[in-house]
CSV table of C-alpha atoms and ligand atoms in Angstrom, one decimal:
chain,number,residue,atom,x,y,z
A,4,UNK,CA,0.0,0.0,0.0
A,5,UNK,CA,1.4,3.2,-0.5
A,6,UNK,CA,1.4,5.6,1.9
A,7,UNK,CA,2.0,9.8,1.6
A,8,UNK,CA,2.3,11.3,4.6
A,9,UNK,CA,1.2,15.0,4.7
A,10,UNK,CA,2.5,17.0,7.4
A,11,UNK,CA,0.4,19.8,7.6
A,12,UNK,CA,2.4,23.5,8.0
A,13,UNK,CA,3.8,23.9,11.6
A,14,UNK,CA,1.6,25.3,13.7
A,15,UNK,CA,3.6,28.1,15.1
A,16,UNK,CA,2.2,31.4,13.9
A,17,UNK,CA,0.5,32.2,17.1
A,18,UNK,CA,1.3,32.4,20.6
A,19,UNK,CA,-0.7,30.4,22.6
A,20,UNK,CA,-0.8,33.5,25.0
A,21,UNK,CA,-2.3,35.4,22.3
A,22,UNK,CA,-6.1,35.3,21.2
A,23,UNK,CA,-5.7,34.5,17.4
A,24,UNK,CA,-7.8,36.0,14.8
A,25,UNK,CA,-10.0,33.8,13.3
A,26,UNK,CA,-7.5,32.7,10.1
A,27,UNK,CA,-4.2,32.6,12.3
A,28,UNK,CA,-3.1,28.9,13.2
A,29,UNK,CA,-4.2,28.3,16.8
A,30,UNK,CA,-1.8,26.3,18.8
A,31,UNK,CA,-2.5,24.8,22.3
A,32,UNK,CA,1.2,23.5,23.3
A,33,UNK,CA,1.1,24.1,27.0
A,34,UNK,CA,-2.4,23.6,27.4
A,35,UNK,CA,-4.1,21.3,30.2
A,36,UNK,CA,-7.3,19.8,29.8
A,37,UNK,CA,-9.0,20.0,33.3
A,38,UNK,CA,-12.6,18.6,34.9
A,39,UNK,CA,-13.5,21.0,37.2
A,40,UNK,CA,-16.3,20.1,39.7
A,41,UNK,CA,-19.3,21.7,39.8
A,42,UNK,CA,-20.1,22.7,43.5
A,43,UNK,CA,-22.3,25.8,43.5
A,44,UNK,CA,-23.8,25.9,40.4
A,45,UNK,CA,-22.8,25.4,36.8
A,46,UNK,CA,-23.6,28.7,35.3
A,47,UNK,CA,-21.5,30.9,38.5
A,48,UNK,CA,-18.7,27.9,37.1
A,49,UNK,CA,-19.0,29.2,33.5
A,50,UNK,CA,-18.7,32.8,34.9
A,51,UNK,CA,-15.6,32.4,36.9
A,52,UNK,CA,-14.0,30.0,33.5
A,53,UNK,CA,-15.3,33.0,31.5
A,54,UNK,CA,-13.0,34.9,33.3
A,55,UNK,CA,-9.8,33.2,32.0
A,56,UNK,CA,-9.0,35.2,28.6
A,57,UNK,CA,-7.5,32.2,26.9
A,58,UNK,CA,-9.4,29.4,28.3
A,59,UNK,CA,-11.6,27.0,26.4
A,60,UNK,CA,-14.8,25.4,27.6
A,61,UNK,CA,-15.2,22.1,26.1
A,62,UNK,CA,-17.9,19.9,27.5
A,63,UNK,CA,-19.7,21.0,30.4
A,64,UNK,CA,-22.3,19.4,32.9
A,65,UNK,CA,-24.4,18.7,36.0
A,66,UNK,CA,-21.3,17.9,38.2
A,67,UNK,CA,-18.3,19.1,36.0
A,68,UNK,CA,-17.1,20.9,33.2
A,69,UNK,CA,-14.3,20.6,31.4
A,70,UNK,CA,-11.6,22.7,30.1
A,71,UNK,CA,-8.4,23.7,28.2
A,72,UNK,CA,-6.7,25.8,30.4
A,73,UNK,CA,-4.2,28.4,28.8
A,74,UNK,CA,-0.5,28.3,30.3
A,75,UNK,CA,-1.3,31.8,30.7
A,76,UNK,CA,-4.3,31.7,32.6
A,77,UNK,CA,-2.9,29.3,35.1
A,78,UNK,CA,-1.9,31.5,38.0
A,79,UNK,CA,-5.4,33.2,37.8
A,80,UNK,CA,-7.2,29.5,37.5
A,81,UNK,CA,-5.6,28.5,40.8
A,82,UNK,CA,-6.3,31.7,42.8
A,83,UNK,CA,-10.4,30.5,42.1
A,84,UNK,CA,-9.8,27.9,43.9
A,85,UNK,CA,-11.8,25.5,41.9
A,86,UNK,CA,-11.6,21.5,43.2
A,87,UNK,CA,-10.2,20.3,40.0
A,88,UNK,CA,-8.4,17.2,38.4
A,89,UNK,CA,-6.1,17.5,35.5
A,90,UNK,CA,-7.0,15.2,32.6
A,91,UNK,CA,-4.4,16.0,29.8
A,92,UNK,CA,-0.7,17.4,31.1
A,93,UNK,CA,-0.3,18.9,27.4
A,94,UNK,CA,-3.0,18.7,24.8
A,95,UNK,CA,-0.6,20.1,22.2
A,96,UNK,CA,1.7,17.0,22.7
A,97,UNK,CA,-2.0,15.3,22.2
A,98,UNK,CA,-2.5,16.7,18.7
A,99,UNK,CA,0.9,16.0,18.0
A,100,UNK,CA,0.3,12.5,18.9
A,101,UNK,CA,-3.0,12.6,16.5
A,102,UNK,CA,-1.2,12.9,13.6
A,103,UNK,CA,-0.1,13.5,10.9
A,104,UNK,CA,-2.3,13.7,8.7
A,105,UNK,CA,-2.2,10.7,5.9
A,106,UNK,CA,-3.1,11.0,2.5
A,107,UNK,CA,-4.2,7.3,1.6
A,108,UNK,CA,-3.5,6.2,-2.0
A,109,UNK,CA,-6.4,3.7,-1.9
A,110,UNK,CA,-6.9,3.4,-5.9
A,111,UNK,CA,-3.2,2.8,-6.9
A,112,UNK,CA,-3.2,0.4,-4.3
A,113,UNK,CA,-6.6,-2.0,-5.0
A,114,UNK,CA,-7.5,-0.8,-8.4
A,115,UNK,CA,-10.3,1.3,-8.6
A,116,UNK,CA,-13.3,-1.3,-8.5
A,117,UNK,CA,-11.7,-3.2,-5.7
A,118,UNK,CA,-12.5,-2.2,-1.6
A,119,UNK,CA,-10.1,0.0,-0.4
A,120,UNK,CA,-7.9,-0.7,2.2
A,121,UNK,CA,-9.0,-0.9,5.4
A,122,UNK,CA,-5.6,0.8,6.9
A,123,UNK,CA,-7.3,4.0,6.5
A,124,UNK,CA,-8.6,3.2,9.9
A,125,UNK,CA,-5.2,3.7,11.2
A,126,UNK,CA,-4.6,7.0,11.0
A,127,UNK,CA,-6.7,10.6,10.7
A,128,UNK,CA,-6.7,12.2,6.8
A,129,UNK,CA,-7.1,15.5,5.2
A,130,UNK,CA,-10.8,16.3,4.3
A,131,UNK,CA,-10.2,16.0,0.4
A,132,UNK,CA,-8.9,11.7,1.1
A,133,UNK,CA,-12.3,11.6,3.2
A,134,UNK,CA,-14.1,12.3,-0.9
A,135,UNK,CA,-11.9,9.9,-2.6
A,136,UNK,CA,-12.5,7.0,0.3
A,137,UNK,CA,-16.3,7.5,-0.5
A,138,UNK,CA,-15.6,7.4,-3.9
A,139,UNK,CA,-13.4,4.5,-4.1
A,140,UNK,CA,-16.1,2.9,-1.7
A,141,UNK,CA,-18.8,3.8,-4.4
A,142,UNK,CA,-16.5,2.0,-6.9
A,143,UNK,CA,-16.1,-1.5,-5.2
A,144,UNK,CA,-19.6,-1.6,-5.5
A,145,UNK,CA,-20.9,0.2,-8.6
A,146,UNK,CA,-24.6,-1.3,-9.0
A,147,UNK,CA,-25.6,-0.7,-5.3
A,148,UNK,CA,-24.3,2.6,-4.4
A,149,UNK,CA,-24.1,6.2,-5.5
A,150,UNK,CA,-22.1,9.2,-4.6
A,151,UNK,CA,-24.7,12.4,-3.0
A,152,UNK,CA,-23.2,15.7,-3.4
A,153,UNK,CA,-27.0,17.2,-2.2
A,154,UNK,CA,-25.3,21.3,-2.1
A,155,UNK,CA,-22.5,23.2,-1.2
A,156,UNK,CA,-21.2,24.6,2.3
A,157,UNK,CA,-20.6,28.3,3.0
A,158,UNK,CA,-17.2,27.9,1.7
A,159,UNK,CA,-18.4,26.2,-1.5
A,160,UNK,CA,-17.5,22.8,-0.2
A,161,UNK,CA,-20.1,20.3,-1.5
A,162,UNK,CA,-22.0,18.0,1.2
A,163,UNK,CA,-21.4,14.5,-0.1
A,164,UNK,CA,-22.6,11.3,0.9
A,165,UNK,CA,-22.9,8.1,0.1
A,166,UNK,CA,-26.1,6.3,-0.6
A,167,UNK,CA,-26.2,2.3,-0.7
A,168,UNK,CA,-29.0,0.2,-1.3
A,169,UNK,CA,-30.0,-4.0,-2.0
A,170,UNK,CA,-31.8,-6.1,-4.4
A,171,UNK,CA,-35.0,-3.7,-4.5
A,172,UNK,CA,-33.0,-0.7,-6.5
A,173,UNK,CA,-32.2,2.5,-5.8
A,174,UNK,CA,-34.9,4.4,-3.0
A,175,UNK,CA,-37.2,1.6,-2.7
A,176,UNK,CA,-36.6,1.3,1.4
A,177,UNK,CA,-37.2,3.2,4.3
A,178,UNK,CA,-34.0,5.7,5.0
A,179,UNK,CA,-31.1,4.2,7.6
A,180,UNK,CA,-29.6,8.1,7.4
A,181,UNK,CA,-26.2,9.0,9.2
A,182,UNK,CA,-24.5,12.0,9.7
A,183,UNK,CA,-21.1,12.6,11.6
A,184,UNK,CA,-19.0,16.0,12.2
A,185,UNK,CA,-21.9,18.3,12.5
A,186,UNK,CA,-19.1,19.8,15.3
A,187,UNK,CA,-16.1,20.4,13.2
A,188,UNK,CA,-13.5,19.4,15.8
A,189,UNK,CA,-15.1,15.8,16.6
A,190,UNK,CA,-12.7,14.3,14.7
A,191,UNK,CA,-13.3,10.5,15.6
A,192,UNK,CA,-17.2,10.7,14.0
A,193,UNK,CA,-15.7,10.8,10.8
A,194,UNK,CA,-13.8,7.6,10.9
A,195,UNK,CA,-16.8,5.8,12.7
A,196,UNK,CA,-19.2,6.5,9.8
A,197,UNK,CA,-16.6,5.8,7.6
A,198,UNK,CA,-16.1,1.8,9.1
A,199,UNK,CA,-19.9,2.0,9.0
A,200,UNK,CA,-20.7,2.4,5.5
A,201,UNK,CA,-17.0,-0.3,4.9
A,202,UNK,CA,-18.5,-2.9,6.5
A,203,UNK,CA,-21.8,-3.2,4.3
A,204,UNK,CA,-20.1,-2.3,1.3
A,205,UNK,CA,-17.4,-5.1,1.4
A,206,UNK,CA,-20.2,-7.7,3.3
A,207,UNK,CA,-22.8,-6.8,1.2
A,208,UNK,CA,-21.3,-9.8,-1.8
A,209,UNK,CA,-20.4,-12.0,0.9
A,210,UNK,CA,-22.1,-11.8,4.3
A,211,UNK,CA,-26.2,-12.7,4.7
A,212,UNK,CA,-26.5,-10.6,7.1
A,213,UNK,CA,-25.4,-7.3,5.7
A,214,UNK,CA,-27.1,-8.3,2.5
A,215,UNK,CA,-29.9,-8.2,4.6
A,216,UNK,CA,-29.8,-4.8,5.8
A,217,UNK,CA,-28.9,-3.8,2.6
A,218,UNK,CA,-31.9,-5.1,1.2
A,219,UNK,CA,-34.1,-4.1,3.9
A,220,UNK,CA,-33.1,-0.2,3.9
A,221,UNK,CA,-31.9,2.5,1.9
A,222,UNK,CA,-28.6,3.6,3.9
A,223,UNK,CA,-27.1,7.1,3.5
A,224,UNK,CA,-23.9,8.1,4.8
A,225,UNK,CA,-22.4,11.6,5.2
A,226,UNK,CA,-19.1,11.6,7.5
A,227,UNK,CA,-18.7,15.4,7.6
A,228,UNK,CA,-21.7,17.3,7.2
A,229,UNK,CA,-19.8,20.6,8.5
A,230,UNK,CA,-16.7,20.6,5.8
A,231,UNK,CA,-15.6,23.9,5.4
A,232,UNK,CA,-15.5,23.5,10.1
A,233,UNK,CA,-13.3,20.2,9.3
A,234,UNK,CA,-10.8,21.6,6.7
A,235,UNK,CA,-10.2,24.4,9.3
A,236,UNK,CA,-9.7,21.9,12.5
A,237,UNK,CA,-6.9,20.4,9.8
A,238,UNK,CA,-5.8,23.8,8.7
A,239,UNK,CA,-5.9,26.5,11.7
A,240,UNK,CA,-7.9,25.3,14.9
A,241,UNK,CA,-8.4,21.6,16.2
A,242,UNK,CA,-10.9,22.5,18.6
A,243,UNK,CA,-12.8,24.4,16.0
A,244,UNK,CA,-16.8,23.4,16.1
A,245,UNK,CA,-18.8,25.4,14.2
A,246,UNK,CA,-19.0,26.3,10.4
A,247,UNK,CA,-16.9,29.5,9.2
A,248,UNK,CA,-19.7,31.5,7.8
A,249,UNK,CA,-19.0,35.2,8.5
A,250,UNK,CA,-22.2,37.5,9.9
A,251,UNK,CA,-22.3,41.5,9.1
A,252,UNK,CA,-22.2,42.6,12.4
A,253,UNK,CA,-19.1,40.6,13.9
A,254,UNK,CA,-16.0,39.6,13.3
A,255,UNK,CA,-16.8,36.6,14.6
A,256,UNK,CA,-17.5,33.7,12.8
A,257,UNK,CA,-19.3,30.2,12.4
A,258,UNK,CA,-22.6,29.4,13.5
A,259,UNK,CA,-23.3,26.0,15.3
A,260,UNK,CA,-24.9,24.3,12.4
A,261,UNK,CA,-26.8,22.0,15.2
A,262,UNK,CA,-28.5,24.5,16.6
A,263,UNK,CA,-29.9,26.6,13.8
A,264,UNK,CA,-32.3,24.1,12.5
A,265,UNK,CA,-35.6,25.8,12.0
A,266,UNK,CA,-37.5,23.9,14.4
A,267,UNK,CA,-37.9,25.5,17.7
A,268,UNK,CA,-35.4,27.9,16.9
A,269,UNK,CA,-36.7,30.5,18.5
A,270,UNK,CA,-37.7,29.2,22.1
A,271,UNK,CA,-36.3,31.4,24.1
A,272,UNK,CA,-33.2,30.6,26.4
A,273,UNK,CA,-32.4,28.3,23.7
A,274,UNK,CA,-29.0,28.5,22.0
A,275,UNK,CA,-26.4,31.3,22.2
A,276,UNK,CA,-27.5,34.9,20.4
A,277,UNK,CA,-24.1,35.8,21.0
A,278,UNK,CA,-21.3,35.0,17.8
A,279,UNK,CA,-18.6,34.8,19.5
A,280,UNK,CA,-20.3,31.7,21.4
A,281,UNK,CA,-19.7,28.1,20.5
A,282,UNK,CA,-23.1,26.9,20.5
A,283,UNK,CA,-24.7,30.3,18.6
A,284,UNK,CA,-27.7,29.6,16.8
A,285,UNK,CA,-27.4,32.3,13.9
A,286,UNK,CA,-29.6,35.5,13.0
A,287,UNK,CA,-32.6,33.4,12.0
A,288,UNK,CA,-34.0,30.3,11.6
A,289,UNK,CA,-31.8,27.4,9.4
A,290,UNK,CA,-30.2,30.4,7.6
A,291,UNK,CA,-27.0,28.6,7.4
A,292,UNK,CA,-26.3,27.0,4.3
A,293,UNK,CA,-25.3,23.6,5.3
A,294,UNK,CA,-28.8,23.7,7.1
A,295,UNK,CA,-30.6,24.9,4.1
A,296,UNK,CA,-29.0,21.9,1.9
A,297,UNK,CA,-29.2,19.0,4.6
A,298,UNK,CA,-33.0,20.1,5.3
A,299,UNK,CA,-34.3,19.7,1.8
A,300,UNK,CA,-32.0,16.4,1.8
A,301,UNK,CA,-33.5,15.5,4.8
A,302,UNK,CA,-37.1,16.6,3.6
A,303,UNK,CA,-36.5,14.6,0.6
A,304,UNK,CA,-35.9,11.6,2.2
A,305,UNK,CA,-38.9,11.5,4.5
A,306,UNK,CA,-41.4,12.3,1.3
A,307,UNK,CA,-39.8,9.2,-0.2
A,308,UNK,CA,-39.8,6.1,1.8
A,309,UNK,CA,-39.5,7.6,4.6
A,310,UNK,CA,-36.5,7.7,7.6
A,311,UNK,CA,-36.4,4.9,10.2
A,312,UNK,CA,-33.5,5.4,11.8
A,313,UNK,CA,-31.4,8.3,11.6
A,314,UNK,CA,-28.3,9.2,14.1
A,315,UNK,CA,-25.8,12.2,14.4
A,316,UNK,CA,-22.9,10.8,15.6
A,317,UNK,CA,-20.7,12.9,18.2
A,318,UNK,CA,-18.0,12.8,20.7
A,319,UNK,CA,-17.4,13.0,23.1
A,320,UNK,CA,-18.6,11.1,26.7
A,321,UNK,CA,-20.3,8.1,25.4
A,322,UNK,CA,-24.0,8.6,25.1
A,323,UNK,CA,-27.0,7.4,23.2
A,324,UNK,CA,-29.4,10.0,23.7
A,325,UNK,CA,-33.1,10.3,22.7
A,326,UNK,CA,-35.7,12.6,21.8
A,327,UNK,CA,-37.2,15.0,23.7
A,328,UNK,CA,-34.4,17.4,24.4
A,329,UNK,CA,-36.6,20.4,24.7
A,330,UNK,CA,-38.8,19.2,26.5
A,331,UNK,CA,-38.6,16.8,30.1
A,332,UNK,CA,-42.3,17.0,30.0
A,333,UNK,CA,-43.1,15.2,26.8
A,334,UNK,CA,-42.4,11.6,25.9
A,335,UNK,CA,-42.0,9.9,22.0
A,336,UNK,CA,-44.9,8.0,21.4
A,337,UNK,CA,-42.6,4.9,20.7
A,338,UNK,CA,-41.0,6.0,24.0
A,339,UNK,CA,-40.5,2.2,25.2
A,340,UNK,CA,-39.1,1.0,21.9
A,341,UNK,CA,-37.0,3.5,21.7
A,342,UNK,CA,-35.6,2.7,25.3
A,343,UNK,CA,-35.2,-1.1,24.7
A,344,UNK,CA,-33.5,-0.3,21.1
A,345,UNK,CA,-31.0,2.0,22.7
A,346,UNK,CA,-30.5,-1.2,25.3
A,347,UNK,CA,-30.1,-3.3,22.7
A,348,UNK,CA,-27.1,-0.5,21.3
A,349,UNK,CA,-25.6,-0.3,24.7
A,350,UNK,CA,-25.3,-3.8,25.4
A,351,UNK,CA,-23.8,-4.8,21.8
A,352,UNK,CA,-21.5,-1.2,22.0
A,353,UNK,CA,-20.5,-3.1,25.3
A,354,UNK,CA,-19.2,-6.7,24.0
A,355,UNK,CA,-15.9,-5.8,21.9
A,356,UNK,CA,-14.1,-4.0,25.0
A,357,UNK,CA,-16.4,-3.3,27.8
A,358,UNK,CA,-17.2,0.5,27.0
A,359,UNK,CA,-20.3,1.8,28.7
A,360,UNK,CA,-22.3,4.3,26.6
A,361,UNK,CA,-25.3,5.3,28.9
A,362,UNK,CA,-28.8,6.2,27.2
A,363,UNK,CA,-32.0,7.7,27.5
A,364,UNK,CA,-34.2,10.4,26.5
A,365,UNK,CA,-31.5,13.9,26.7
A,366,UNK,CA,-33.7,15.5,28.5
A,367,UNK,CA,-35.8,13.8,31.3
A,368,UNK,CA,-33.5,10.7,31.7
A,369,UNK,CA,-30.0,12.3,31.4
A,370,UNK,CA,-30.7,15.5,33.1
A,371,UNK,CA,-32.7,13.4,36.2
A,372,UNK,CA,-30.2,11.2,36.2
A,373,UNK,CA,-27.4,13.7,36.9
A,374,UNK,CA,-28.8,15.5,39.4
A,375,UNK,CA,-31.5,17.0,37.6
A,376,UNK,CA,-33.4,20.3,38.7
A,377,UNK,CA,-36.0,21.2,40.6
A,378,UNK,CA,-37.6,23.3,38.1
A,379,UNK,CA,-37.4,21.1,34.3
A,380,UNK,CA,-40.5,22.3,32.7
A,381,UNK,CA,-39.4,24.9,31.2
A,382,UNK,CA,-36.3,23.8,29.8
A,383,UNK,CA,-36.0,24.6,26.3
A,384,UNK,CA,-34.0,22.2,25.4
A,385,UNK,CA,-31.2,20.4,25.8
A,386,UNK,CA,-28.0,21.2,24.4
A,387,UNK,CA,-26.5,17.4,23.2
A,388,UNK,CA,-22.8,18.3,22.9
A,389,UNK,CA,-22.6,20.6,26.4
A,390,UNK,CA,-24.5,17.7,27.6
A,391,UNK,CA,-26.4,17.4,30.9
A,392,UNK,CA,-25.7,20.8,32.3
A,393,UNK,CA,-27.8,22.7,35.0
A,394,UNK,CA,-28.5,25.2,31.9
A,395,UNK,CA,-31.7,25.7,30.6
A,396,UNK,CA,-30.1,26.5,27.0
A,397,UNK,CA,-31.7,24.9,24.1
A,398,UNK,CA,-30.9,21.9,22.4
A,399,UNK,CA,-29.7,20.6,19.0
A,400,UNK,CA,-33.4,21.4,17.3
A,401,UNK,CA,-32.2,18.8,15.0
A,402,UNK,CA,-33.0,15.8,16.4
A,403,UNK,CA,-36.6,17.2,17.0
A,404,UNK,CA,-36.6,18.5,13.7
A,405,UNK,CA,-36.1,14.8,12.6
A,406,UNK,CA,-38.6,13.5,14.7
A,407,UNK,CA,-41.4,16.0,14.8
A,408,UNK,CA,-41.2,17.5,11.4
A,409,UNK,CA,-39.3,14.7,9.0
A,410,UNK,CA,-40.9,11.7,11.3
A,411,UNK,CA,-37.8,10.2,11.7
A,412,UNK,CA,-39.0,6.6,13.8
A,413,UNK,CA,-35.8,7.0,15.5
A,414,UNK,CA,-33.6,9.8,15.4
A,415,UNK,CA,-30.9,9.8,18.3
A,416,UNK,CA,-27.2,11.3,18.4
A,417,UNK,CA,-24.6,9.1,19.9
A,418,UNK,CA,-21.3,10.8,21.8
A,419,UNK,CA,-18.8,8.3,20.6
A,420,UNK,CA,-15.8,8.0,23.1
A,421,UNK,CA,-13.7,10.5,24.8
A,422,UNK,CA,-13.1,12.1,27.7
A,423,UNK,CA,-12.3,11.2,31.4
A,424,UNK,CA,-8.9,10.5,33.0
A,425,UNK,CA,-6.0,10.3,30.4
A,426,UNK,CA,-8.3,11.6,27.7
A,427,UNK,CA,-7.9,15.7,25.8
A,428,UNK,CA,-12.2,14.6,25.3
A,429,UNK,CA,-12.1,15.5,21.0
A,430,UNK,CA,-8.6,14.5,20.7
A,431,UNK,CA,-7.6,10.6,20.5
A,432,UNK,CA,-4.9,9.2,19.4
A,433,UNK,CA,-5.0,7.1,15.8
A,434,UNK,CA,-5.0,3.8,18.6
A,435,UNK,CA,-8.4,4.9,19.2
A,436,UNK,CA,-10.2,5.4,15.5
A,437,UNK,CA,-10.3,1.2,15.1
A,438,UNK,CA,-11.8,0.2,18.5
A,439,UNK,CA,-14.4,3.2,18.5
A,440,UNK,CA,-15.4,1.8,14.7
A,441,UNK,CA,-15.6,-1.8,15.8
A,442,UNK,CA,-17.9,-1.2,19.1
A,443,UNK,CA,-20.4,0.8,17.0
A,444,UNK,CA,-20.1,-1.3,13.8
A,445,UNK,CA,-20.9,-4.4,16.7
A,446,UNK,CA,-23.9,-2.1,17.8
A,447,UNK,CA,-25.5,-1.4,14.6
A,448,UNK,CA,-25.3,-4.9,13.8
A,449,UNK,CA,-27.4,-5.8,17.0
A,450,UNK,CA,-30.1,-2.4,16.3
A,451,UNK,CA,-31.1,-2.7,12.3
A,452,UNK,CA,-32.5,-6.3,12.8
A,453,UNK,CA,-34.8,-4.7,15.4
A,454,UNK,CA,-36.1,-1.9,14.1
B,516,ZN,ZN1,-21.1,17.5,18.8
């Protein structure tokens, strides 16, 4: 197999002391990644973190958040006196360790109607190798499969996909419909779509079983559905989330593409109105254009055959999480299948090596769960990637939009792993991209038979 490695330019054009504008390379050598308990209150937490000029939140809830905490914020970390526990010494050395980046040769290696290799699940690649892999996989199996490009990104990136379908032709079954790397900077989604859409394209000649799915559903994968935020994480920013569309009135950029779905957009105390936040929601409903194009995708599919089962894959914390999130109130009316299906998920997730990924509705079950609140009915929503906070911010609308307006059957997001002791949370090393693949490959394989 032949191999290219791509070292992508040094990052060493700003100081991680220094706030960067948006196009400088952002480098986080120095950097600790830190849980910080939660003891009076998340949102007097998030004021006191606020308070560190170079710090970055990254995952926050009930009973902790956690952080990247600037070598030049540390003195003024430690006079807040915050009961803490370091996860990551140096989550530069981290990204180091994550790469670099490898251009994969799959075609010259296999000939271009043969599977490509599966060593592309050893190592991370730049965004334009991520097109090819779904092309080459398109090519080892020509009669069953199609390449989607369904609209272009902000940057003029276009949204692609791969569609794959059985003995009944082309749109003839219900929708299995997967998207990954909605949040540019979660990195390990990518790969885990990736080894999904592998194993039914090389089974599907071979294997019963994955015949069977194949000719039970229409499956359609898209492993970045944010590209222009995942060509920056390669290019200037690893932590990057949201897109890089530019607004008028800030210099701030990127909208959180998850939450500017135009369902429920506008409950208050829902997303951030603020642009410089990570989780802003944008100046009005789905007026981002990667929402505009995977809506009337999305649209499209449910006026066909309809979606059954259609997850957003994240990371990171290990969760399976259910509709409602804007609501702890209201139930899905298929509230118990949903609930023995994400079992079913957690237990098979389980078997290859033992990882728990816990489950349940994001709002009622998580938040309850953790500690809850005295006062949920009003809760907007739920926010799926700043997961199971004491904040009554909104929520991903997507999966609602999924399930209210596109009557998704089941429309979940799973946190893949990530996170805990020893762990930078986004950032895992290339050891990591096979096992998370094979425990969620071992879990679909246990759900689509029981849908
Ligand atoms: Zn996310």
């Amino acid at each position: 197999m032949r191999l290219l490695e791509v070292v992508l330019a040094a990052a060493s054009l700003a100081s991680a002391a220094v706030t960067p504008s948006p196009d400088e390379q952002v480098v986080y050598d120095g950097f600790k990644v830190v849980r910080v308990n939660v003891t009076d209150g998340l949102p007097s937490l998030k004021s006191k973190i606020a308070s560190l000029a170079q710090t970055l939140e990254l995952h926050s809830y009930a009973d902790h958040m956690d952080v990247a905490l600037a070598p030049s914020d540390v003195a003024a970390f430690e006079a807040l006196n915050l009961p803490s526990d370091i996860l990551d010494e140096d989550l530069g050395a981290s990204i180091a360790a994550e790469g670099p980046l490898v251009s994969f040769n799959s075609i010259a290696e296999v000939g271009a109607n043969a599977l490509p290799s599966d060593s592309w699940f050893n190592n991370y690649h730049p965004y334009s190798d991520h097109l090819q892999f779904l092309k080459d996989l398109q090519s080892a199996l020509p009669q069953n499969s199609e390449i989607l490009e369904i609209g272009a990104s902000y940057e003029g990136r276009q949204i692609t996909g791969l569609h794959l379908w059985g003995s009944g032709g082309s749109g003839s079954k219900p929708a299995i419909y997967i998207h990954g790397t909605v949040h540019a900077r979660e990195w390990i989604a990518t790969m885990v779509v990736e080894y999904f859409a592998y194993q039914l394209v090389s089974g599907y000649g071979n294997n019963a079983t994955i015949k069977g799915f194949l000719d039970s559903y229409d499956f359609y994968f898209f492993p970045v559905v944010n590209p222009d935020g995942f060509s920056y994480t390669q290019s200037n920013d690893r932590l990057w989330r949201k897109n890089r569309m530019p607004r008028s009135s800030t210099s701030a950029k990127g909208t959180d593409i998850n939450r500017n779905w135009p369902y429920k957009w506008e409950v208050s105390g829902g997303a951030s109105t603020n642009p410089s936040d990570e989780d802003y929601r944008g100046q009005a409903a789905g007026d981002t254009p990667e929402v505009k194009v995977l809506k009337a995708f999305t649209d499209k599919l449910a006026a066909g055959k309809g979606i059954r089962l259609y997850i957003d894959f994240h990371s990171y914390g290990q969760y399976i999480l259910l509709p409602y999130g804007y609501t702890c109130s209201k139930r899905s009316s298929n509230d118990a299948k949903q609930e023995s299906l994400a079992g079913t998920l957690q237990a098979a997730i389980a078997k290859p090596y033992g990882k728990r990924f816990t489950y349940g509705p994001i709002c009622s079950t998580l938040y309850a769960a953790t500690g809850g609140s005295t006062d949920v009915s009003d809760i907007a929503s739920f926010p799926v990637c700043t997961l199971i906070g004491k904040r009554k911010e909104p929520l991903t609308r997507l999966l609602q939009y999924m399930t209210d307006v596109a009557g998704t059957t089941y429309a979940w997001a799973v946190e893949l792993r990530g996170g805990g002791s020893g762990s930078s949370g986004f950032v895992l090393p290339p050891s990591q991209i096979r096992p998370s693949s094979i425990e969620i490959w071992q879990g679909m394989q246990a759900l689509i038979p029981s849908l």
